[in-house]
mmCIF file of C-alpha atoms in Angstrom:
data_model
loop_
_atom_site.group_PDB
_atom_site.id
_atom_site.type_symbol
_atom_site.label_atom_id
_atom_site.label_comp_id
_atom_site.label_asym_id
_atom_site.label_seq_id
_atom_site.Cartn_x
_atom_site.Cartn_y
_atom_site.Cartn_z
ATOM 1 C CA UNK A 253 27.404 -25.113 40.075
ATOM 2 C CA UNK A 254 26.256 -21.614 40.848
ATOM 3 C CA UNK A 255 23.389 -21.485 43.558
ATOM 4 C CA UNK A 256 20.813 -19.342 42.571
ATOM 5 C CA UNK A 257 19.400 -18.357 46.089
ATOM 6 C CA UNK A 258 22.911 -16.963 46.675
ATOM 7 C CA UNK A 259 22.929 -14.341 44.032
ATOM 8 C CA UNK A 260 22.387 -10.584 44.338
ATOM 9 C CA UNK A 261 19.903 -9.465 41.560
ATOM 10 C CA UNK A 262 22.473 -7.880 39.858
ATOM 11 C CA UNK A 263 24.515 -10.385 39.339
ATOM 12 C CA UNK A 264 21.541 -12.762 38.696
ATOM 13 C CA UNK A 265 20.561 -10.509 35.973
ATOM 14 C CA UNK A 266 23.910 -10.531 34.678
ATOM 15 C CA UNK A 267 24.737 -13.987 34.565
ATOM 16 C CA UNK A 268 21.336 -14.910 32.883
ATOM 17 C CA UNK A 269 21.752 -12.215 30.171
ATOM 18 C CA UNK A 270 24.562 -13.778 29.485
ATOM 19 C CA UNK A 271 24.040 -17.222 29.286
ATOM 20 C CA UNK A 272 20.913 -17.038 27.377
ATOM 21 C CA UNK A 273 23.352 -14.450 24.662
ATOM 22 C CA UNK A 274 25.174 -17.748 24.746
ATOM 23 C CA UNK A 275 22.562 -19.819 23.930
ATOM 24 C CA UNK A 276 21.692 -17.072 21.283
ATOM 25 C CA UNK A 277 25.181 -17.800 19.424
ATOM 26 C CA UNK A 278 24.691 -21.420 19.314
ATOM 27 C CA UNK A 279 21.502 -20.938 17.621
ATOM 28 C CA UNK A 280 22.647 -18.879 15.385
ATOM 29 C CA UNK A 281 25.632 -20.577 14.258
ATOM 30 C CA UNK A 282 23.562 -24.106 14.102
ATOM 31 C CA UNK A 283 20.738 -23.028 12.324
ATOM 32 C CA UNK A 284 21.651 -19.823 10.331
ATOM 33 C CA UNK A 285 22.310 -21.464 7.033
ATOM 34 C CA UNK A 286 18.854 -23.079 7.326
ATOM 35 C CA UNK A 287 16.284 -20.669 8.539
ATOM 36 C CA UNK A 288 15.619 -17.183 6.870
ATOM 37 C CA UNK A 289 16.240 -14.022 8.840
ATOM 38 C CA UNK A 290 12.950 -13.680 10.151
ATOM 39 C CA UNK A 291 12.504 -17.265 11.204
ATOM 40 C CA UNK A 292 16.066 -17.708 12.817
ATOM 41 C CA UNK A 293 15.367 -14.438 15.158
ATOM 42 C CA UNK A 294 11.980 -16.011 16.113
ATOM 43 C CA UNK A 295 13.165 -19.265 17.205
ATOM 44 C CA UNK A 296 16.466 -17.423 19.003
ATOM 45 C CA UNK A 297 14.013 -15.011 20.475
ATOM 46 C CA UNK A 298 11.974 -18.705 21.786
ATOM 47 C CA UNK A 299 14.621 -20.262 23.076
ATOM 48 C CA UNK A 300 16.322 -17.448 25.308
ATOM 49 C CA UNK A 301 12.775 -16.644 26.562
ATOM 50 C CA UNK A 302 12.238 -20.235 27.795
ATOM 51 C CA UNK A 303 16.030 -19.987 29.261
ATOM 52 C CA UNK A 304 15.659 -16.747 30.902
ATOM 53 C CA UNK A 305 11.624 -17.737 32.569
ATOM 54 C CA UNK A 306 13.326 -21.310 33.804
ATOM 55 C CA UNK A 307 16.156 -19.539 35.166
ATOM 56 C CA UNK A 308 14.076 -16.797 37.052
ATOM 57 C CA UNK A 309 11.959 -19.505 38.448
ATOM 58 C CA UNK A 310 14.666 -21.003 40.324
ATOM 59 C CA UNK A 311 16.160 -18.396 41.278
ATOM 60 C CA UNK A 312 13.024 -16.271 41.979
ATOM 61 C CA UNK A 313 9.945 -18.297 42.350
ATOM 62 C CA UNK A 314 7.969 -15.408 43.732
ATOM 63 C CA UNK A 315 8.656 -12.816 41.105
ATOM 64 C CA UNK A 316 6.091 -11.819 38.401
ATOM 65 C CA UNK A 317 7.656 -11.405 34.878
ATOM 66 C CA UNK A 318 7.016 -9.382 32.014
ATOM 67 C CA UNK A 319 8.452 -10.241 28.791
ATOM 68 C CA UNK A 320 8.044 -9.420 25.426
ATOM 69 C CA UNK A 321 7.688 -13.482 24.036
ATOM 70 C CA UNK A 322 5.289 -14.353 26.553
ATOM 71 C CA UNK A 323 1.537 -13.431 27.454
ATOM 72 C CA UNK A 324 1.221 -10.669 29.717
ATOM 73 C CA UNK A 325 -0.351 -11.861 33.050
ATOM 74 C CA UNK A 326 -2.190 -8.633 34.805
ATOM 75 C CA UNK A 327 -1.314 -9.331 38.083
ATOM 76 C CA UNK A 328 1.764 -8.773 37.852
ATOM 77 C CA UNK A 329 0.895 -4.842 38.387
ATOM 78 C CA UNK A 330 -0.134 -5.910 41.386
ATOM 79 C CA UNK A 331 3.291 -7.961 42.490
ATOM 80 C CA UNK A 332 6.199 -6.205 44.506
ATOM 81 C CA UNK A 333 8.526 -7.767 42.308
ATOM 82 C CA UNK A 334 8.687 -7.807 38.243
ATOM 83 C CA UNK A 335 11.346 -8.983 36.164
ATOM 84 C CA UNK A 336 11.272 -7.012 32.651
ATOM 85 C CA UNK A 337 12.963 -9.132 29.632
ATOM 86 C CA UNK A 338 13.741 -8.876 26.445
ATOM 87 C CA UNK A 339 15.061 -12.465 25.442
ATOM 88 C CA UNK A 340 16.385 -11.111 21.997
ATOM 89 C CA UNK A 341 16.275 -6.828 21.616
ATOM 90 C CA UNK A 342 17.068 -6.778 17.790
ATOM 91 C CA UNK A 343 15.311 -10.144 16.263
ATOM 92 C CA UNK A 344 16.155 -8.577 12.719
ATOM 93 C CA UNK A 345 19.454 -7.404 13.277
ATOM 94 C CA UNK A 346 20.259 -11.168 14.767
ATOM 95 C CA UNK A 347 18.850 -12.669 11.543
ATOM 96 C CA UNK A 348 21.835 -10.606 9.549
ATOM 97 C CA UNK A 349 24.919 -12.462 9.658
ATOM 98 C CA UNK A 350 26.806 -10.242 9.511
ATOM 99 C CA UNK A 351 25.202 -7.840 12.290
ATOM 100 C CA UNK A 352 25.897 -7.423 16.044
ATOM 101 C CA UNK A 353 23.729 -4.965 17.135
ATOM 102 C CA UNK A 354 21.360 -6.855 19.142
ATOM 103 C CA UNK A 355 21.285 -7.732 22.896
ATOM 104 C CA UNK A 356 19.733 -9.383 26.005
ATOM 105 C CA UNK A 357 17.621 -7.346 28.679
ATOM 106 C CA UNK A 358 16.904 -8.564 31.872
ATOM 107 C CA UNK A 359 15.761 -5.829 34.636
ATOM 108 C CA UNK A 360 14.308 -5.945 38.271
ATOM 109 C CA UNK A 361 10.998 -3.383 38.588
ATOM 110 C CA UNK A 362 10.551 -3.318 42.695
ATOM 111 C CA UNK A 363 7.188 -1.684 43.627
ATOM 112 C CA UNK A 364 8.533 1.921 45.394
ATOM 113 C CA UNK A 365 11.741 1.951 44.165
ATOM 114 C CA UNK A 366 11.251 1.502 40.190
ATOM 115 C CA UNK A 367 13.891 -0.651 38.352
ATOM 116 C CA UNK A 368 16.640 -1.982 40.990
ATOM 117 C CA UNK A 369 19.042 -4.278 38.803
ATOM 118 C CA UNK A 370 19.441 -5.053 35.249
ATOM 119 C CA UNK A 371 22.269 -6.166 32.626
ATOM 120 C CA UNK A 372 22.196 -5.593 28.961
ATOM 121 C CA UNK A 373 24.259 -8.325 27.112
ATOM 122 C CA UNK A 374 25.495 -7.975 23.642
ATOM 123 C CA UNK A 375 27.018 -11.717 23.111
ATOM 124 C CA UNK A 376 28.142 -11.370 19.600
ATOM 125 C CA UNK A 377 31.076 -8.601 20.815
ATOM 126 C CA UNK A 378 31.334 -10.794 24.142
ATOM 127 C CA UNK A 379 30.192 -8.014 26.428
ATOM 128 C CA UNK A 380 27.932 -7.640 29.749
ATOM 129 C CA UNK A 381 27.099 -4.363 31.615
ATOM 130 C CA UNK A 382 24.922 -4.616 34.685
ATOM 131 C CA UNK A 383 24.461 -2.371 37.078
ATOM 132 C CA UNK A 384 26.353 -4.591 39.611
ATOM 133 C CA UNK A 385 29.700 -3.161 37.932
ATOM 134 C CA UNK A 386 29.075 -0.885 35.238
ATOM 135 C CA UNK A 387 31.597 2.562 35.785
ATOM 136 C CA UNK A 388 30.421 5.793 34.590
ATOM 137 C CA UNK A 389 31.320 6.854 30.318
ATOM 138 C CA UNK A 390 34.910 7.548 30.167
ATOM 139 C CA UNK A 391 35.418 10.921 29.191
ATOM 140 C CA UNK A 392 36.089 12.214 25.558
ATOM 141 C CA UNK A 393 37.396 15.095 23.739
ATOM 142 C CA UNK A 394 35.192 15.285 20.576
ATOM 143 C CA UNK A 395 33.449 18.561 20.050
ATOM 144 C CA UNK A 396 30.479 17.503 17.732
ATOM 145 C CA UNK A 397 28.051 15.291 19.658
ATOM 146 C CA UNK A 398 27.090 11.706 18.872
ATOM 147 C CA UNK A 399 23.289 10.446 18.613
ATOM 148 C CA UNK A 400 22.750 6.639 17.729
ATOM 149 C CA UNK A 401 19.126 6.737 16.328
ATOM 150 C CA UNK A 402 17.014 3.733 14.768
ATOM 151 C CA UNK A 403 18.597 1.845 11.773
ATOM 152 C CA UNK A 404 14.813 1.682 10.372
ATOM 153 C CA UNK A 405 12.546 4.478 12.049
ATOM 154 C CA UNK A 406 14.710 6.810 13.273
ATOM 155 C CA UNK A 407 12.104 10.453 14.917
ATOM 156 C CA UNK A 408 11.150 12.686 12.134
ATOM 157 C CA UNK A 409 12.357 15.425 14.180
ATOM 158 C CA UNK A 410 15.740 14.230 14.915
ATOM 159 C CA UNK A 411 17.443 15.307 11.967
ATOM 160 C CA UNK A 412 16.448 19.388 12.403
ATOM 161 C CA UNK A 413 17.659 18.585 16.019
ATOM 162 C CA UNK A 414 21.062 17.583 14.814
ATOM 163 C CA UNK A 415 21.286 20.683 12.983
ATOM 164 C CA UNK A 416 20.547 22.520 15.998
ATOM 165 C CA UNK A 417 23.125 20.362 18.315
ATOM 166 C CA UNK A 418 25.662 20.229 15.359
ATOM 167 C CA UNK A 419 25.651 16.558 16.261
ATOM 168 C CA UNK A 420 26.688 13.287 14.310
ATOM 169 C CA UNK A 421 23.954 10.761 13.580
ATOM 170 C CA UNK A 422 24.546 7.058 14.019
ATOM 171 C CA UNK A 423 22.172 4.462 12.987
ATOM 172 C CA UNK A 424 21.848 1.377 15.168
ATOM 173 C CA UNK A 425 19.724 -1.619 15.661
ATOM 174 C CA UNK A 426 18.360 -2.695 18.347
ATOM 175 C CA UNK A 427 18.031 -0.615 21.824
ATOM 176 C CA UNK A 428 20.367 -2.326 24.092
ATOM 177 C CA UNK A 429 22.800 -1.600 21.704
ATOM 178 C CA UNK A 430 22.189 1.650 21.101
ATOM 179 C CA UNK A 431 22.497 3.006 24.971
ATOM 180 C CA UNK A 432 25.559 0.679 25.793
ATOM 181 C CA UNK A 433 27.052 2.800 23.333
ATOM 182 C CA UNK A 434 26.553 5.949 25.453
ATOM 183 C CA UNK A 435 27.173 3.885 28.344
ATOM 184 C CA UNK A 436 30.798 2.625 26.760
ATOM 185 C CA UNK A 437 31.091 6.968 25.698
ATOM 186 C CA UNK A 438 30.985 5.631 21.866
ATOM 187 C CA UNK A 439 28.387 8.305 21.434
ATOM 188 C CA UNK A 440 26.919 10.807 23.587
ATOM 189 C CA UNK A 441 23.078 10.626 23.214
ATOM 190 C CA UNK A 442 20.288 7.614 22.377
ATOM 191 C CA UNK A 443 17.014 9.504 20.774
ATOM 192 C CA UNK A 444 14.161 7.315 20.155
ATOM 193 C CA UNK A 445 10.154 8.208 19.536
ATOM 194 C CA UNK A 446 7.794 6.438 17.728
ATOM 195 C CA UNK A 447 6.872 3.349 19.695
ATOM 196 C CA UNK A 448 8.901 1.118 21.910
ATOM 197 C CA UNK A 449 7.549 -1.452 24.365
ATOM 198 C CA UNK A 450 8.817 -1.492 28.567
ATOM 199 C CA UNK A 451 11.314 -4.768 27.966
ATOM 200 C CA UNK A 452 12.593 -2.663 25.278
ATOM 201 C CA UNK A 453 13.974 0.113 27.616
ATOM 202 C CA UNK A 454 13.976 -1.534 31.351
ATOM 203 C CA UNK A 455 17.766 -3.049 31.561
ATOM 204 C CA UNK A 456 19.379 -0.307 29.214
ATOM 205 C CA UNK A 457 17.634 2.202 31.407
ATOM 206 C CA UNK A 458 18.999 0.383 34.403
ATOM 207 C CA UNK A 459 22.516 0.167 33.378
ATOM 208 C CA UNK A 460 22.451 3.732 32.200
ATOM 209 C CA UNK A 461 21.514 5.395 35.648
ATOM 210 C CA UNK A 462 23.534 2.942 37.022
ATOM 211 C CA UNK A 463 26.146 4.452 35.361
ATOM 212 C CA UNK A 464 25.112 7.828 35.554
ATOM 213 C CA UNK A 465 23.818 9.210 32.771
ATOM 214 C CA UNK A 466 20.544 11.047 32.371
ATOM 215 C CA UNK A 467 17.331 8.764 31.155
ATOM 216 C CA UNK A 468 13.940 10.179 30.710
ATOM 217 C CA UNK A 469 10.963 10.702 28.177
ATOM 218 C CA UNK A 470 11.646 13.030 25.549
ATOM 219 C CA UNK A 471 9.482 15.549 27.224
ATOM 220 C CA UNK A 472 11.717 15.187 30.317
ATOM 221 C CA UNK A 473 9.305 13.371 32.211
ATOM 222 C CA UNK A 474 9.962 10.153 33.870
ATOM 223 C CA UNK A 475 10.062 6.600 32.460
ATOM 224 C CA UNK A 476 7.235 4.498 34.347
ATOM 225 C CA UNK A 477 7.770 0.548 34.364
ATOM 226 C CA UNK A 478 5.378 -2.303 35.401
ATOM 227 C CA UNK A 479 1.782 -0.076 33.611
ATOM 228 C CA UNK A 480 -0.948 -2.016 32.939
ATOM 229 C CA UNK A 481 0.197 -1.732 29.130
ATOM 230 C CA UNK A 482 3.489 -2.108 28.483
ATOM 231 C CA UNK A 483 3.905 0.608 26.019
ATOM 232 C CA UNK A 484 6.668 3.042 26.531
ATOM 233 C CA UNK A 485 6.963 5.424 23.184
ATOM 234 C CA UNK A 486 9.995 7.230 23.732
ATOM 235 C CA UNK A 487 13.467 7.499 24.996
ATOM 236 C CA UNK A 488 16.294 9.498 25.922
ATOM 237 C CA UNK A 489 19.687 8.452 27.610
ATOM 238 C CA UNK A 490 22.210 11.017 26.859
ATOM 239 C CA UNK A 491 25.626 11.897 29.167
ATOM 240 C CA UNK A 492 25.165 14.505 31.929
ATOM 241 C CA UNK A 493 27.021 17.311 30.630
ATOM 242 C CA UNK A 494 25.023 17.321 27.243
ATOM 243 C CA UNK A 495 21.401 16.681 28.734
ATOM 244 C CA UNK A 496 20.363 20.440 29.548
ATOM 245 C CA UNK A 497 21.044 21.031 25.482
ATOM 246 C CA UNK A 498 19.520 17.686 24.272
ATOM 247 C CA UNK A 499 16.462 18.122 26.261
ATOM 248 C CA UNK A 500 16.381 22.243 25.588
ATOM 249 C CA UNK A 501 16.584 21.488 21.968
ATOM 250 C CA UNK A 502 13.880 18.384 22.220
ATOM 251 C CA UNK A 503 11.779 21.099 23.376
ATOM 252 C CA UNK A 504 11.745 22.919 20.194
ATOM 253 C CA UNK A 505 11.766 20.110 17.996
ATOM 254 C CA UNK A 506 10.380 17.046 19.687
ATOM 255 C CA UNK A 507 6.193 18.249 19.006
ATOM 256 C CA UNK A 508 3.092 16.564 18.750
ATOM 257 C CA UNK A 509 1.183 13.748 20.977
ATOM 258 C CA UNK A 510 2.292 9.699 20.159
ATOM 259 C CA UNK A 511 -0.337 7.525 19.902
ATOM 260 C CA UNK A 512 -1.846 5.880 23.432
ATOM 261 C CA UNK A 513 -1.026 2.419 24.620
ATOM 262 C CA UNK A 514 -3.805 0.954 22.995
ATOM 263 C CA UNK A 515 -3.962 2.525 19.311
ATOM 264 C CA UNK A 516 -0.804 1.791 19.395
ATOM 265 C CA UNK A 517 -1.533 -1.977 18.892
ATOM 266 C CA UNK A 518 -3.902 -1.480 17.129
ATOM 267 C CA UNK A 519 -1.203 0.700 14.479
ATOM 268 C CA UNK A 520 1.259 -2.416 14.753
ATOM 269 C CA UNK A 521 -1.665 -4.379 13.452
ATOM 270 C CA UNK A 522 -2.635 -2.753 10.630
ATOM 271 C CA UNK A 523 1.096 -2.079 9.562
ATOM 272 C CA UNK A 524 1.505 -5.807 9.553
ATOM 273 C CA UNK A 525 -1.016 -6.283 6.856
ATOM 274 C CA UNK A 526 1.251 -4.472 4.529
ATOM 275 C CA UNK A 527 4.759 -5.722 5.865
ATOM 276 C CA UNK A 528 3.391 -9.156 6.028
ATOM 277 C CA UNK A 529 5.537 -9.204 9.495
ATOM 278 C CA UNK A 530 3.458 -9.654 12.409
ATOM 279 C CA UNK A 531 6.564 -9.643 15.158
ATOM 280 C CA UNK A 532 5.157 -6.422 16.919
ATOM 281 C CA UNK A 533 1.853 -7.243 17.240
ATOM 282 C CA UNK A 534 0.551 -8.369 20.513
ATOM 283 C CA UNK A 535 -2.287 -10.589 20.733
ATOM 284 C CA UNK A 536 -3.652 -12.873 23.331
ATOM 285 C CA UNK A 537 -3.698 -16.422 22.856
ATOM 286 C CA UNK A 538 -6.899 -16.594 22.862
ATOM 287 C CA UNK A 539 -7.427 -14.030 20.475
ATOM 288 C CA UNK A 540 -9.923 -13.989 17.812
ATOM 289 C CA UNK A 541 -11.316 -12.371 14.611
ATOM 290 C CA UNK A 542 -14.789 -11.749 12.752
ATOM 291 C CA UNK A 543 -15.002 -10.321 9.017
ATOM 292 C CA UNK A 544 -17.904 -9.696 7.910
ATOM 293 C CA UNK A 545 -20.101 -12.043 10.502
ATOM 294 C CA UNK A 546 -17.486 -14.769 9.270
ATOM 295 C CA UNK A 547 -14.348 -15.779 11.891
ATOM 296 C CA UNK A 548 -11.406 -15.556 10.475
ATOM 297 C CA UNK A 549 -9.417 -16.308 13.479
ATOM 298 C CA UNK A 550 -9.701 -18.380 16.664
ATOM 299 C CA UNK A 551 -6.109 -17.491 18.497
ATOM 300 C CA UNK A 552 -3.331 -15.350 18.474
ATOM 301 C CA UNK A 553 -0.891 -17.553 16.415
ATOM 302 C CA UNK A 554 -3.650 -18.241 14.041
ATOM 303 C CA UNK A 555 -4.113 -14.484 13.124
ATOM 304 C CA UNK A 556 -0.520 -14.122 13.320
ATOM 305 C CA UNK A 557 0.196 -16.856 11.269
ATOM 306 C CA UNK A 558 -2.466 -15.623 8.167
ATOM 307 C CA UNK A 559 -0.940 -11.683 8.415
ATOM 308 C CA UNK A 560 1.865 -13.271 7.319
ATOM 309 C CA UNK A 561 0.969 -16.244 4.929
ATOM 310 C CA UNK A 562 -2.085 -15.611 3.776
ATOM 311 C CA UNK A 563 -3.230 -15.618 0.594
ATOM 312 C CA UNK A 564 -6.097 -12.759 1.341
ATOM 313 C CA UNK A 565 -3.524 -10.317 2.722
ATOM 314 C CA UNK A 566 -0.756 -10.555 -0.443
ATOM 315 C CA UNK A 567 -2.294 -8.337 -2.662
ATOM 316 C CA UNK A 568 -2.764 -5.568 -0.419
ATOM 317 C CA UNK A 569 -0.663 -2.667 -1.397
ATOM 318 C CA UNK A 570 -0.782 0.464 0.828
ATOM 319 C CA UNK A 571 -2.905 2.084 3.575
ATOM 320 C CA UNK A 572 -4.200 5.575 3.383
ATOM 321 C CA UNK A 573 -6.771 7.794 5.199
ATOM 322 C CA UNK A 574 -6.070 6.171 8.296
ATOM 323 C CA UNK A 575 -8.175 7.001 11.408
ATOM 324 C CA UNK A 576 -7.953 5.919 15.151
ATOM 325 C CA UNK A 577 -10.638 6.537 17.669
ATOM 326 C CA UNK A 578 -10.263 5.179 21.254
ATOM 327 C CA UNK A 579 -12.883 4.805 24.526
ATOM 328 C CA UNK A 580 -12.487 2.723 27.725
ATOM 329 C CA UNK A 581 -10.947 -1.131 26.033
ATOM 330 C CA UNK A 582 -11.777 -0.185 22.572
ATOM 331 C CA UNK A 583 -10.282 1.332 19.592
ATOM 332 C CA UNK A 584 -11.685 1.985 15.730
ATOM 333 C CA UNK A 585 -9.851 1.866 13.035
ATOM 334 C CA UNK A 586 -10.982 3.495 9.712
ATOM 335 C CA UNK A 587 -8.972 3.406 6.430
ATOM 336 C CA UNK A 588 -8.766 2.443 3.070
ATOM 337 C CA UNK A 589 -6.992 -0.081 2.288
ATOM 338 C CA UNK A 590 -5.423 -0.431 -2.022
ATOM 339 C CA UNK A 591 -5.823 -3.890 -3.154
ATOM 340 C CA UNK A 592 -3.705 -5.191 -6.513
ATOM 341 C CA UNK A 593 -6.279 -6.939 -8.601
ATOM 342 C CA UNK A 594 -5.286 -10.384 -11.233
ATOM 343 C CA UNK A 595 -4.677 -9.213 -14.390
ATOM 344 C CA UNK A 596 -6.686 -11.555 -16.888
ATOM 345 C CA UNK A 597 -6.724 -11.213 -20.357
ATOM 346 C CA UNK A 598 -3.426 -9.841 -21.699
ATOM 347 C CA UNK A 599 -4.440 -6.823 -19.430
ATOM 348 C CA UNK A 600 -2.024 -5.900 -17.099
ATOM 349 C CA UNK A 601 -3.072 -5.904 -13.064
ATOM 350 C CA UNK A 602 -5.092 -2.685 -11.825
ATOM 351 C CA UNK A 603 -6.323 -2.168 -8.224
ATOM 352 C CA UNK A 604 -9.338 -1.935 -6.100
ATOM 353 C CA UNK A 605 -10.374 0.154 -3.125
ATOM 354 C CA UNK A 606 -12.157 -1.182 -0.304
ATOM 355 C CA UNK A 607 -13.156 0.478 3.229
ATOM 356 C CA UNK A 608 -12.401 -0.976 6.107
ATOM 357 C CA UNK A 609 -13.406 -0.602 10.093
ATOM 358 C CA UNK A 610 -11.881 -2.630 12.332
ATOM 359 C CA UNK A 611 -13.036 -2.707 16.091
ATOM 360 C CA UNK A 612 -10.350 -3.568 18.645
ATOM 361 C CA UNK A 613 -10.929 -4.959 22.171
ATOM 362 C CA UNK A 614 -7.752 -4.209 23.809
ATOM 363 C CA UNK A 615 -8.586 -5.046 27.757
ATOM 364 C CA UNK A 616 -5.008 -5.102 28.983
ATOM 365 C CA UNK A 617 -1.538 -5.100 27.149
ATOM 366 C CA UNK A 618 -2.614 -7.354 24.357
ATOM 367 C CA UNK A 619 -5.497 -7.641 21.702
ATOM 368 C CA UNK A 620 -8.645 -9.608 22.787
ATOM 369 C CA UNK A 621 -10.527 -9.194 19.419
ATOM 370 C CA UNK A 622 -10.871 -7.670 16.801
ATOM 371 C CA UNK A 623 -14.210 -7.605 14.383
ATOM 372 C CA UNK A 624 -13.721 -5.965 10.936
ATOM 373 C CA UNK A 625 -16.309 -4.957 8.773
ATOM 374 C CA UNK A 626 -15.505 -4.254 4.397
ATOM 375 C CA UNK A 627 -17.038 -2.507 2.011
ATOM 376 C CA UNK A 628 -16.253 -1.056 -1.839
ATOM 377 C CA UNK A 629 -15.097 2.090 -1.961
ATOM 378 C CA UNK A 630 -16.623 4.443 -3.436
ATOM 379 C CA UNK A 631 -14.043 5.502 -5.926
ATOM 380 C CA UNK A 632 -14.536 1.881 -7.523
ATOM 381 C CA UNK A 633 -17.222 2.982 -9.252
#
């Protein structure tokens, strides 16, 4: 039996990526004919996360640890030592059969030195790069570039950049997956804006300088781990000899601010009421919400648990005139939101408007509260 207290990080890292990817197959293959997509990535994404946190408690009892299935303690920006985990990168792409594009991150943050160790496993091709071992991309003799992007929400921009490059554009789930395929030299670049969360970039930033490839924001600046929130929008890892064109020609194309930390969760909120998939938001346990003086909520998996199922939030069919405004904790959100209406009657179903502010406490790296006040619209009448 392998003693813990004997392990370099890397290797520690490596070995628990892995095992928890193994648990991740048996979970699949017992329980994929019974669960849907959605519910077999949640309850592979549970079960690595209590294997990995067990694991690291043994064999680290000081450490703090940040991961995305588990609430976010605030101390640990405080601790000398974090480990950053994903327990399943690619919950959707693991609830698809026939997909292997997703992938286990464990890093190592060490205050002063930023991320140390870290191994990206990808158990359904039987493969485990840490950055104990990992050798730098072999070289290759295509002349077009490859850029893996998002499967689902690939950057706006990235398409008049691959004009400009003259580049190839692969889509990809999950992260992990994406920059072990620059790390492996199967493509040349990983582009990502838009939103992305520390556990999803710590190891697969790790293992890419590890190996030697650039890794940065997309404005060239550098990636910060272990922030009071979590939220780390965008990404580039990308082979040396191509980084002075990718990150000249992000210059031109890559424009605009991303949201902040905060209105970002407050964005993955309000998306959810549409998508009816509440994965991505982050919200305290003890989380609750107000409408209209009357609670609606009284924790996290409560309010979780109605985005999802209930009955209030079915009809809703798109948001529009969506407005974000942010001070100290806080962020207000102003929109309309289209409502389907029953059809009665032999007539067939309309819609409604209604306006809707919704105040956000966001203290830390999670939602506290939220109070929500709605009204008709004025286009009803």
């Amino acid at each position: 039996m392998t003693d813990d207290s004997q392990l370099d990080d890397a290797r520690l890292a490596a070995e628990t990526a892995s095992a928890a990817g193994e648990l991740l197959l048996t979970v699949r293959a017992i329980e994929g004919d019974a669960l849907t997509g959605r519910e077999l990535g949640r309850r592979g994404d549970r079960a690595a996360d209590t294997y990995i946190l067990e694991r690291l408690a043994a064999a680290r009892p000081g450490d703090a640890v940040l991961s995305e299935e588990s609430a976010d303690d605030p101390s640990r920006v405080e601790a000398d030592r974090v480990w950053i985990i994903d327990p399943l990168d690619g919950s959707k792409e693991y609830g698809m059969p026939s997909h292997v594009d997703w992938a286990v991150h464990v890093a190592l943050w060490e205050a002063g030195k930023g991320l140390t160790a870290g191994a990206v496993a990808q158990p359904a091709i039987g493969v485990v790069h840490s950055t104990g071992d990992v050798p730098p991309p072999p070289p290759v003799s295509r002349r077009r570039p490859r850029i893996v992007i998002s499967g689902s929400r690939p950057p706006s921009f990235v398409f008049d950049l691959a004009g400009e490059l003259g580049a190839d554009l692969i889509r990809m789930g999950s992260a992990g997956a994406k920059a072990m395929a620059v790390v492996r030299g199967e493509a040349d670049a990983y582009i990502h804006a838009g939103g992305q969360w520390e556990w999803d970039s710590a190891a697969p930033v790790a293992v890419a300088r590890a190996a030697g490839l650039h890794c940065s924001r997309i404005d060239g600046s550098e990636l910060e781990y272990n922030r009071p929130h979590p939220y780390l929008p965008d990404l580039v890892i990308c082979r040396a000899e191509w980084a002075p064109e990718v990150m000249a020609a992000l210059a031109r194309h890559a424009v605009g601010p991303g949201d902040s930390p905060r209105v970002a969760m407050a964005r993955a909120y309000i998306r959810s009421l549409v998508s009816h998939d509440a994965s991505h938001v982050r919200l305290a346990a003890d989380a609750w919400r107000v409408e209209n003086g009357e609670r609606t909520g009284d924790s996290g998996v409560e309010i979780r648990d109605r985005l999802e199922h209930g009955p209030e939030y079915r009809p809703i069919r798109r948001i529009r005139d969506l407005q974000f405004h942010e001070w100290h904790h806080s962020v207000v959100a102003r929109f309309v939101l289209d409502i389907a209406t029953v059809p009665g009657g032999g007539k067939p179903a309309s819609e409604m408007s209604v306006a809707v502010t919704e105040h956000f406490d966001i203290p830390a790296g999670e939602i506290r509260s939220i109070v929500a006040v709605i009204e008709p619209h004025p286009q009803n009448s």
